[in-house]
PDB file of C-alpha atoms in Angstrom:
ATOM      1  CA  UNK A   2      -3.269 -64.070  -7.642  1.00  0.00           C
ATOM      2  CA  UNK A   3      -1.985 -60.816  -6.227  1.00  0.00           C
ATOM      3  CA  UNK A   4      -3.326 -57.760  -7.977  1.00  0.00           C
ATOM      4  CA  UNK A   5      -0.678 -55.596  -9.551  1.00  0.00           C
ATOM      5  CA  UNK A   6      -1.376 -51.882  -9.347  1.00  0.00           C
ATOM      6  CA  UNK A   7      -1.487 -50.188 -12.720  1.00  0.00           C
ATOM      7  CA  UNK A   8       1.403 -47.771 -12.483  1.00  0.00           C
ATOM      8  CA  UNK A   9       1.679 -45.052 -15.082  1.00  0.00           C
ATOM      9  CA  UNK A  10       4.809 -42.966 -15.184  1.00  0.00           C
ATOM     10  CA  UNK A  11       4.388 -39.264 -15.799  1.00  0.00           C
ATOM     11  CA  UNK A  12       7.452 -37.280 -16.762  1.00  0.00           C
ATOM     12  CA  UNK A  13       7.062 -33.647 -15.994  1.00  0.00           C
ATOM     13  CA  UNK A  14       8.777 -31.086 -18.199  1.00  0.00           C
ATOM     14  CA  UNK A  15      12.291 -30.716 -16.870  1.00  0.00           C
ATOM     15  CA  UNK A  16      12.889 -27.600 -18.977  1.00  0.00           C
ATOM     16  CA  UNK A  17      10.180 -25.096 -19.859  1.00  0.00           C
ATOM     17  CA  UNK A  18       9.325 -24.607 -23.521  1.00  0.00           C
ATOM     18  CA  UNK A  19       9.651 -20.857 -23.111  1.00  0.00           C
ATOM     19  CA  UNK A  20      13.206 -21.328 -21.859  1.00  0.00           C
ATOM     20  CA  UNK A  21      14.112 -23.584 -24.810  1.00  0.00           C
ATOM     21  CA  UNK A  22      12.612 -21.150 -27.313  1.00  0.00           C
ATOM     22  CA  UNK A  23      14.437 -18.213 -25.761  1.00  0.00           C
ATOM     23  CA  UNK A  24      17.745 -20.093 -25.779  1.00  0.00           C
ATOM     24  CA  UNK A  25      17.468 -21.102 -29.451  1.00  0.00           C
ATOM     25  CA  UNK A  26      16.395 -17.578 -30.415  1.00  0.00           C
ATOM     26  CA  UNK A  27      19.371 -16.134 -28.561  1.00  0.00           C
ATOM     27  CA  UNK A  28      21.802 -18.553 -30.267  1.00  0.00           C
ATOM     28  CA  UNK A  29      20.482 -17.761 -33.741  1.00  0.00           C
ATOM     29  CA  UNK A  30      20.444 -14.022 -33.007  1.00  0.00           C
ATOM     30  CA  UNK A  31      24.052 -14.228 -31.824  1.00  0.00           C
ATOM     31  CA  UNK A  32      25.093 -16.044 -34.999  1.00  0.00           C
ATOM     32  CA  UNK A  33      23.272 -13.528 -37.185  1.00  0.00           C
ATOM     33  CA  UNK A  34      25.012 -10.677 -35.397  1.00  0.00           C
ATOM     34  CA  UNK A  35      28.372 -12.404 -35.815  1.00  0.00           C
ATOM     35  CA  UNK A  36      27.697 -12.892 -39.532  1.00  0.00           C
ATOM     36  CA  UNK A  37      26.822  -9.228 -39.960  1.00  0.00           C
ATOM     37  CA  UNK A  38      30.009  -8.281 -38.120  1.00  0.00           C
ATOM     38  CA  UNK A  39      32.065 -10.511 -40.406  1.00  0.00           C
ATOM     39  CA  UNK A  40      30.466  -8.966 -43.500  1.00  0.00           C
ATOM     40  CA  UNK A  41      31.434  -5.466 -42.364  1.00  0.00           C
ATOM     41  CA  UNK A  42      35.106  -6.370 -42.055  1.00  0.00           C
ATOM     42  CA  UNK A  43      36.182  -8.867 -39.441  1.00  0.00           C
ATOM     43  CA  UNK A  44      39.380 -10.576 -38.408  1.00  0.00           C
ATOM     44  CA  UNK A  45      38.683 -13.760 -40.422  1.00  0.00           C
ATOM     45  CA  UNK A  46      38.117 -13.964 -44.189  1.00  0.00           C
ATOM     46  CA  UNK A  47      37.175 -16.912 -46.424  1.00  0.00           C
ATOM     47  CA  UNK A  48      38.539 -16.733 -49.979  1.00  0.00           C
ATOM     48  CA  UNK A  49      37.257 -19.273 -52.538  1.00  0.00           C
ATOM     49  CA  UNK A  50      37.534 -19.869 -56.276  1.00  0.00           C
ATOM     50  CA  UNK A  51      34.547 -18.107 -57.889  1.00  0.00           C
ATOM     51  CA  UNK A  52      34.141 -20.298 -61.011  1.00  0.00           C
ATOM     52  CA  UNK A  53      35.129 -23.941 -61.509  1.00  0.00           C
ATOM     53  CA  UNK A  54      34.798 -26.007 -64.711  1.00  0.00           C
ATOM     54  CA  UNK A  55      34.401 -29.786 -64.859  1.00  0.00           C
ATOM     55  CA  UNK A  56      33.659 -32.351 -67.577  1.00  0.00           C
ATOM     56  CA  UNK A  57      30.171 -33.864 -67.261  1.00  0.00           C
ATOM     57  CA  UNK A  58      30.302 -36.911 -64.982  1.00  0.00           C
ATOM     58  CA  UNK A  59      33.677 -35.899 -63.585  1.00  0.00           C
ATOM     59  CA  UNK A  60      34.912 -34.849 -60.158  1.00  0.00           C
ATOM     60  CA  UNK A  61      35.537 -31.292 -59.009  1.00  0.00           C
ATOM     61  CA  UNK A  62      37.161 -29.848 -55.883  1.00  0.00           C
ATOM     62  CA  UNK A  63      36.059 -26.564 -54.328  1.00  0.00           C
ATOM     63  CA  UNK A  64      38.705 -24.890 -52.162  1.00  0.00           C
ATOM     64  CA  UNK A  65      38.405 -22.038 -49.684  1.00  0.00           C
ATOM     65  CA  UNK A  66      41.385 -20.619 -47.812  1.00  0.00           C
ATOM     66  CA  UNK A  67      40.951 -19.054 -44.372  1.00  0.00           C
ATOM     67  CA  UNK A  68      42.794 -15.779 -43.772  1.00  0.00           C
ATOM     68  CA  UNK A  69      43.244 -14.228 -40.325  1.00  0.00           C
ATOM     69  CA  UNK A  70      43.756 -10.493 -39.853  1.00  0.00           C
ATOM     70  CA  UNK A  71      45.363  -8.937 -36.776  1.00  0.00           C
ATOM     71  CA  UNK A  72      45.618 -12.365 -35.165  1.00  0.00           C
ATOM     72  CA  UNK A  73      48.161 -15.184 -35.366  1.00  0.00           C
ATOM     73  CA  UNK A  74      47.126 -18.307 -37.288  1.00  0.00           C
ATOM     74  CA  UNK A  75      48.345 -20.495 -34.431  1.00  0.00           C
ATOM     75  CA  UNK A  76      45.858 -18.816 -32.082  1.00  0.00           C
ATOM     76  CA  UNK A  77      42.820 -19.800 -34.171  1.00  0.00           C
ATOM     77  CA  UNK A  78      41.210 -23.077 -35.157  1.00  0.00           C
ATOM     78  CA  UNK A  79      38.148 -24.249 -37.091  1.00  0.00           C
ATOM     79  CA  UNK A  80      35.369 -25.478 -34.801  1.00  0.00           C
ATOM     80  CA  UNK A  81      32.976 -26.578 -37.556  1.00  0.00           C
ATOM     81  CA  UNK A  82      32.069 -25.796 -41.158  1.00  0.00           C
ATOM     82  CA  UNK A  83      29.215 -26.397 -43.604  1.00  0.00           C
ATOM     83  CA  UNK A  84      28.843 -26.393 -47.381  1.00  0.00           C
ATOM     84  CA  UNK A  85      25.573 -25.338 -48.988  1.00  0.00           C
ATOM     85  CA  UNK A  86      24.124 -25.932 -52.444  1.00  0.00           C
ATOM     86  CA  UNK A  87      21.687 -23.078 -53.178  1.00  0.00           C
ATOM     87  CA  UNK A  88      19.483 -23.384 -50.058  1.00  0.00           C
ATOM     88  CA  UNK A  89      20.322 -26.989 -49.149  1.00  0.00           C
ATOM     89  CA  UNK A  90      23.061 -28.081 -46.750  1.00  0.00           C
ATOM     90  CA  UNK A  91      25.534 -30.601 -48.222  1.00  0.00           C
ATOM     91  CA  UNK A  92      25.474 -33.976 -46.349  1.00  0.00           C
ATOM     92  CA  UNK A  93      29.219 -34.367 -45.805  1.00  0.00           C
ATOM     93  CA  UNK A  94      28.828 -37.376 -43.487  1.00  0.00           C
ATOM     94  CA  UNK A  95      26.244 -39.314 -45.538  1.00  0.00           C
ATOM     95  CA  UNK A  96      28.795 -41.986 -46.511  1.00  0.00           C
ATOM     96  CA  UNK A  97      27.572 -42.051 -50.133  1.00  0.00           C
ATOM     97  CA  UNK A  98      30.899 -40.792 -51.506  1.00  0.00           C
ATOM     98  CA  UNK A  99      29.182 -38.148 -53.638  1.00  0.00           C
ATOM     99  CA  UNK A 100      30.429 -35.393 -51.338  1.00  0.00           C
ATOM    100  CA  UNK A 101      33.684 -35.419 -49.375  1.00  0.00           C
ATOM    101  CA  UNK A 102      34.409 -32.519 -47.010  1.00  0.00           C
ATOM    102  CA  UNK A 103      37.911 -31.805 -45.736  1.00  0.00           C
ATOM    103  CA  UNK A 104      39.775 -29.256 -43.605  1.00  0.00           C
ATOM    104  CA  UNK A 105      43.042 -28.907 -41.707  1.00  0.00           C
ATOM    105  CA  UNK A 106      41.014 -27.207 -38.944  1.00  0.00           C
ATOM    106  CA  UNK A 107      42.945 -23.982 -39.378  1.00  0.00           C
ATOM    107  CA  UNK A 108      43.761 -22.648 -42.862  1.00  0.00           C
ATOM    108  CA  UNK A 109      41.384 -24.206 -45.414  1.00  0.00           C
ATOM    109  CA  UNK A 110      38.143 -26.085 -46.094  1.00  0.00           C
ATOM    110  CA  UNK A 111      37.381 -28.062 -49.251  1.00  0.00           C
ATOM    111  CA  UNK A 112      34.537 -29.978 -50.895  1.00  0.00           C
ATOM    112  CA  UNK A 113      35.037 -32.796 -53.424  1.00  0.00           C
ATOM    113  CA  UNK A 114      31.971 -33.459 -55.613  1.00  0.00           C
ATOM    114  CA  UNK A 115      31.764 -36.653 -57.682  1.00  0.00           C
ATOM    115  CA  UNK A 116      29.696 -37.370 -60.813  1.00  0.00           C
ATOM    116  CA  UNK A 117      28.896 -33.729 -61.548  1.00  0.00           C
ATOM    117  CA  UNK A 118      26.136 -33.509 -64.171  1.00  0.00           C
ATOM    118  CA  UNK A 119      24.643 -30.027 -63.823  1.00  0.00           C
ATOM    119  CA  UNK A 120      25.596 -26.450 -63.002  1.00  0.00           C
ATOM    120  CA  UNK A 121      25.231 -25.469 -59.356  1.00  0.00           C
ATOM    121  CA  UNK A 122      26.127 -22.625 -57.011  1.00  0.00           C
ATOM    122  CA  UNK A 123      27.847 -23.422 -53.706  1.00  0.00           C
ATOM    123  CA  UNK A 124      28.736 -21.484 -50.569  1.00  0.00           C
ATOM    124  CA  UNK A 125      30.730 -22.328 -47.448  1.00  0.00           C
ATOM    125  CA  UNK A 126      30.334 -21.183 -43.839  1.00  0.00           C
ATOM    126  CA  UNK A 127      33.042 -21.690 -41.219  1.00  0.00           C
ATOM    127  CA  UNK A 128      32.936 -21.314 -37.445  1.00  0.00           C
ATOM    128  CA  UNK A 129      36.335 -20.512 -35.909  1.00  0.00           C
ATOM    129  CA  UNK A 130      37.196 -19.418 -32.408  1.00  0.00           C
ATOM    130  CA  UNK A 131      38.459 -16.151 -33.939  1.00  0.00           C
ATOM    131  CA  UNK A 132      35.462 -15.307 -36.135  1.00  0.00           C
ATOM    132  CA  UNK A 133      32.702 -16.509 -38.436  1.00  0.00           C
ATOM    133  CA  UNK A 134      33.692 -16.118 -42.116  1.00  0.00           C
ATOM    134  CA  UNK A 135      31.257 -16.733 -44.979  1.00  0.00           C
ATOM    135  CA  UNK A 136      32.216 -17.399 -48.599  1.00  0.00           C
ATOM    136  CA  UNK A 137      31.001 -15.757 -51.760  1.00  0.00           C
ATOM    137  CA  UNK A 138      29.120 -17.864 -54.331  1.00  0.00           C
ATOM    138  CA  UNK A 139      31.161 -20.525 -56.152  1.00  0.00           C
ATOM    139  CA  UNK A 140      29.746 -21.335 -59.604  1.00  0.00           C
ATOM    140  CA  UNK A 141      30.402 -24.850 -60.955  1.00  0.00           C
ATOM    141  CA  UNK A 142      30.131 -25.059 -64.766  1.00  0.00           C
ATOM    142  CA  UNK A 143      29.856 -28.360 -66.656  1.00  0.00           C
ATOM    143  CA  UNK A 144      31.519 -29.111 -70.005  1.00  0.00           C
ATOM    144  CA  UNK A 145      29.566 -31.273 -72.491  1.00  0.00           C
ATOM    145  CA  UNK A 146      31.112 -33.014 -75.541  1.00  0.00           C
ATOM    146  CA  UNK A 147      29.603 -32.144 -78.933  1.00  0.00           C
ATOM    147  CA  UNK A 148      30.740 -35.404 -80.532  1.00  0.00           C
ATOM    148  CA  UNK A 149      32.646 -36.097 -83.765  1.00  0.00           C
ATOM    149  CA  UNK A 150      31.210 -34.760 -87.072  1.00  0.00           C
ATOM    150  CA  UNK A 151      33.121 -36.294 -89.979  1.00  0.00           C
ATOM    151  CA  UNK A 152      36.319 -38.336 -90.098  1.00  0.00           C
ATOM    152  CA  UNK A 153      38.762 -35.447 -89.686  1.00  0.00           C
ATOM    153  CA  UNK A 154      36.888 -33.286 -87.191  1.00  0.00           C
ATOM    154  CA  UNK A 155      38.355 -33.089 -83.715  1.00  0.00           C
ATOM    155  CA  UNK A 156      36.323 -33.617 -80.595  1.00  0.00           C
ATOM    156  CA  UNK A 157      35.506 -30.264 -79.033  1.00  0.00           C
ATOM    157  CA  UNK A 158      34.119 -29.237 -75.680  1.00  0.00           C
ATOM    158  CA  UNK A 159      31.631 -26.539 -74.894  1.00  0.00           C
ATOM    159  CA  UNK A 160      30.819 -24.969 -71.565  1.00  0.00           C
ATOM    160  CA  UNK A 161      27.141 -24.711 -70.667  1.00  0.00           C
ATOM    161  CA  UNK A 162      26.480 -21.415 -68.908  1.00  0.00           C
ATOM    162  CA  UNK A 163      25.572 -21.954 -65.294  1.00  0.00           C
ATOM    163  CA  UNK A 164      22.865 -20.167 -63.373  1.00  0.00           C
ATOM    164  CA  UNK A 165      23.416 -16.510 -62.691  1.00  0.00           C
ATOM    165  CA  UNK A 166      25.305 -16.147 -59.391  1.00  0.00           C
ATOM    166  CA  UNK A 167      22.840 -14.962 -56.823  1.00  0.00           C
ATOM    167  CA  UNK A 168      23.548 -12.145 -54.450  1.00  0.00           C
ATOM    168  CA  UNK A 169      25.376 -13.469 -51.451  1.00  0.00           C
ATOM    169  CA  UNK A 170      22.768 -14.422 -48.896  1.00  0.00           C
ATOM    170  CA  UNK A 171      23.641 -15.914 -45.570  1.00  0.00           C
ATOM    171  CA  UNK A 172      20.257 -17.490 -44.805  1.00  0.00           C
ATOM    172  CA  UNK A 173      21.198 -21.084 -45.698  1.00  0.00           C
ATOM    173  CA  UNK A 174      24.612 -20.755 -44.075  1.00  0.00           C
ATOM    174  CA  UNK A 175      23.161 -19.307 -40.870  1.00  0.00           C
ATOM    175  CA  UNK A 176      20.504 -22.051 -40.698  1.00  0.00           C
ATOM    176  CA  UNK A 177      23.213 -24.703 -41.037  1.00  0.00           C
ATOM    177  CA  UNK A 178      25.276 -23.068 -38.301  1.00  0.00           C
ATOM    178  CA  UNK A 179      22.192 -22.771 -36.059  1.00  0.00           C
ATOM    179  CA  UNK A 180      21.595 -26.525 -36.393  1.00  0.00           C
ATOM    180  CA  UNK A 181      25.214 -27.267 -35.454  1.00  0.00           C
ATOM    181  CA  UNK A 182      25.084 -24.948 -32.429  1.00  0.00           C
ATOM    182  CA  UNK A 183      21.701 -26.249 -31.228  1.00  0.00           C
ATOM    183  CA  UNK A 184      22.832 -29.893 -31.462  1.00  0.00           C
ATOM    184  CA  UNK A 185      26.022 -29.014 -29.597  1.00  0.00           C
ATOM    185  CA  UNK A 186      24.032 -27.165 -26.911  1.00  0.00           C
ATOM    186  CA  UNK A 187      21.643 -30.104 -26.399  1.00  0.00           C
ATOM    187  CA  UNK A 188      24.545 -32.575 -26.215  1.00  0.00           C
ATOM    188  CA  UNK A 189      26.337 -30.347 -23.708  1.00  0.00           C
ATOM    189  CA  UNK A 190      23.185 -30.079 -21.570  1.00  0.00           C
ATOM    190  CA  UNK A 191      22.607 -33.858 -21.525  1.00  0.00           C
ATOM    191  CA  UNK A 192      26.181 -34.984 -20.966  1.00  0.00           C
ATOM    192  CA  UNK A 193      28.039 -31.935 -19.664  1.00  0.00           C
ATOM    193  CA  UNK A 194      25.745 -30.648 -16.925  1.00  0.00           C
ATOM    194  CA  UNK A 195      24.547 -32.138 -13.653  1.00  0.00           C
ATOM    195  CA  UNK A 196      20.933 -31.486 -14.555  1.00  0.00           C
ATOM    196  CA  UNK A 197      21.247 -33.321 -17.878  1.00  0.00           C
ATOM    197  CA  UNK A 198      22.958 -36.314 -16.271  1.00  0.00           C
ATOM    198  CA  UNK A 199      20.272 -36.405 -13.579  1.00  0.00           C
ATOM    199  CA  UNK A 200      17.595 -36.406 -16.291  1.00  0.00           C
ATOM    200  CA  UNK A 201      19.217 -39.354 -18.093  1.00  0.00           C
ATOM    201  CA  UNK A 202      19.716 -41.202 -14.798  1.00  0.00           C
ATOM    202  CA  UNK A 203      16.092 -40.541 -13.812  1.00  0.00           C
ATOM    203  CA  UNK A 204      14.764 -41.926 -17.109  1.00  0.00           C
ATOM    204  CA  UNK A 205      16.982 -45.016 -16.835  1.00  0.00           C
ATOM    205  CA  UNK A 206      15.894 -45.678 -13.236  1.00  0.00           C
ATOM    206  CA  UNK A 207      12.192 -45.350 -14.098  1.00  0.00           C
ATOM    207  CA  UNK A 208      12.574 -47.687 -17.101  1.00  0.00           C
ATOM    208  CA  UNK A 209      14.286 -50.340 -14.974  1.00  0.00           C
ATOM    209  CA  UNK A 210      11.662 -49.905 -12.248  1.00  0.00           C
ATOM    210  CA  UNK A 211       8.863 -50.558 -14.758  1.00  0.00           C
ATOM    211  CA  UNK A 212      10.596 -53.656 -16.175  1.00  0.00           C
ATOM    212  CA  UNK A 213      11.282 -55.252 -12.787  1.00  0.00           C
ATOM    213  CA  UNK A 214       8.521 -53.751 -10.622  1.00  0.00           C
ATOM    214  CA  UNK A 215       6.719 -57.047  -9.810  1.00  0.00           C
ATOM    215  CA  UNK A 216       8.736 -60.250 -10.316  1.00  0.00           C
ATOM    216  CA  UNK A 217       6.247 -62.132  -8.100  1.00  0.00           C
ATOM    217  CA  UNK A 218       3.488 -61.368 -10.599  1.00  0.00           C
ATOM    218  CA  UNK A 219       5.605 -62.799 -13.422  1.00  0.00           C
ATOM    219  CA  UNK A 220       6.247 -66.004 -11.383  1.00  0.00           C
ATOM    220  CA  UNK A 221       2.545 -66.507 -10.571  1.00  0.00           C
ATOM    221  CA  UNK A 222       1.558 -66.003 -14.194  1.00  0.00           C
ATOM    222  CA  UNK A 223       3.962 -68.776 -15.255  1.00  0.00           C
ATOM    223  CA  UNK A 224       2.418 -71.282 -12.741  1.00  0.00           C
ATOM    224  CA  UNK A 225      -1.193 -70.325 -13.388  1.00  0.00           C
ATOM    225  CA  UNK A 226      -3.168 -73.360 -14.689  1.00  0.00           C
ATOM    226  CA  UNK A 227      -4.424 -73.147 -18.238  1.00  0.00           C
TER     227      UNK A 227
END
């Protein structure tokens, strides 16, 4: 039977690690600079309700309106947005139904939270083509029922104090935006540039070459006596 050479494919690094690290650092640095610019008074502002009350187990909606200064609303649009709970990014696209994110891509963003059982602080970060606004902290407070004491006592509600609103920090928001930008940059490189398409085509060609490199060997192995 004809010997089949043992072919091992070696994929060299198409992009240097130093280049990738520099690119990601530059993107994050740019976003941090943009956030600092927005904090000092920029053309786009994000105004949200600071405190929201909800009955335990109920549903609450957080709303933030986008305001543009010195620029027409029609000239701006929302590119992407994220909601954050303390230091965790809200999974808007998880499909669980617990969180529903919405926006008209221009004037507002909103977050619907179902089955609310505890106090939480939320923030929103929006990327528009006119600026990068960040929200202040939104405190969600939960009402708990005391119950009925006696035949003639009415049912009363009490509001459990929520956690003290923290100073507005942009770390979680910036990290969420960095992830969005990095994913978009990788997708653009793979599908929007000649080099990325060549890389995908090269990998596909090498995979097919490995699968069909020696059909004669496969035929001989089928007719080999046991």
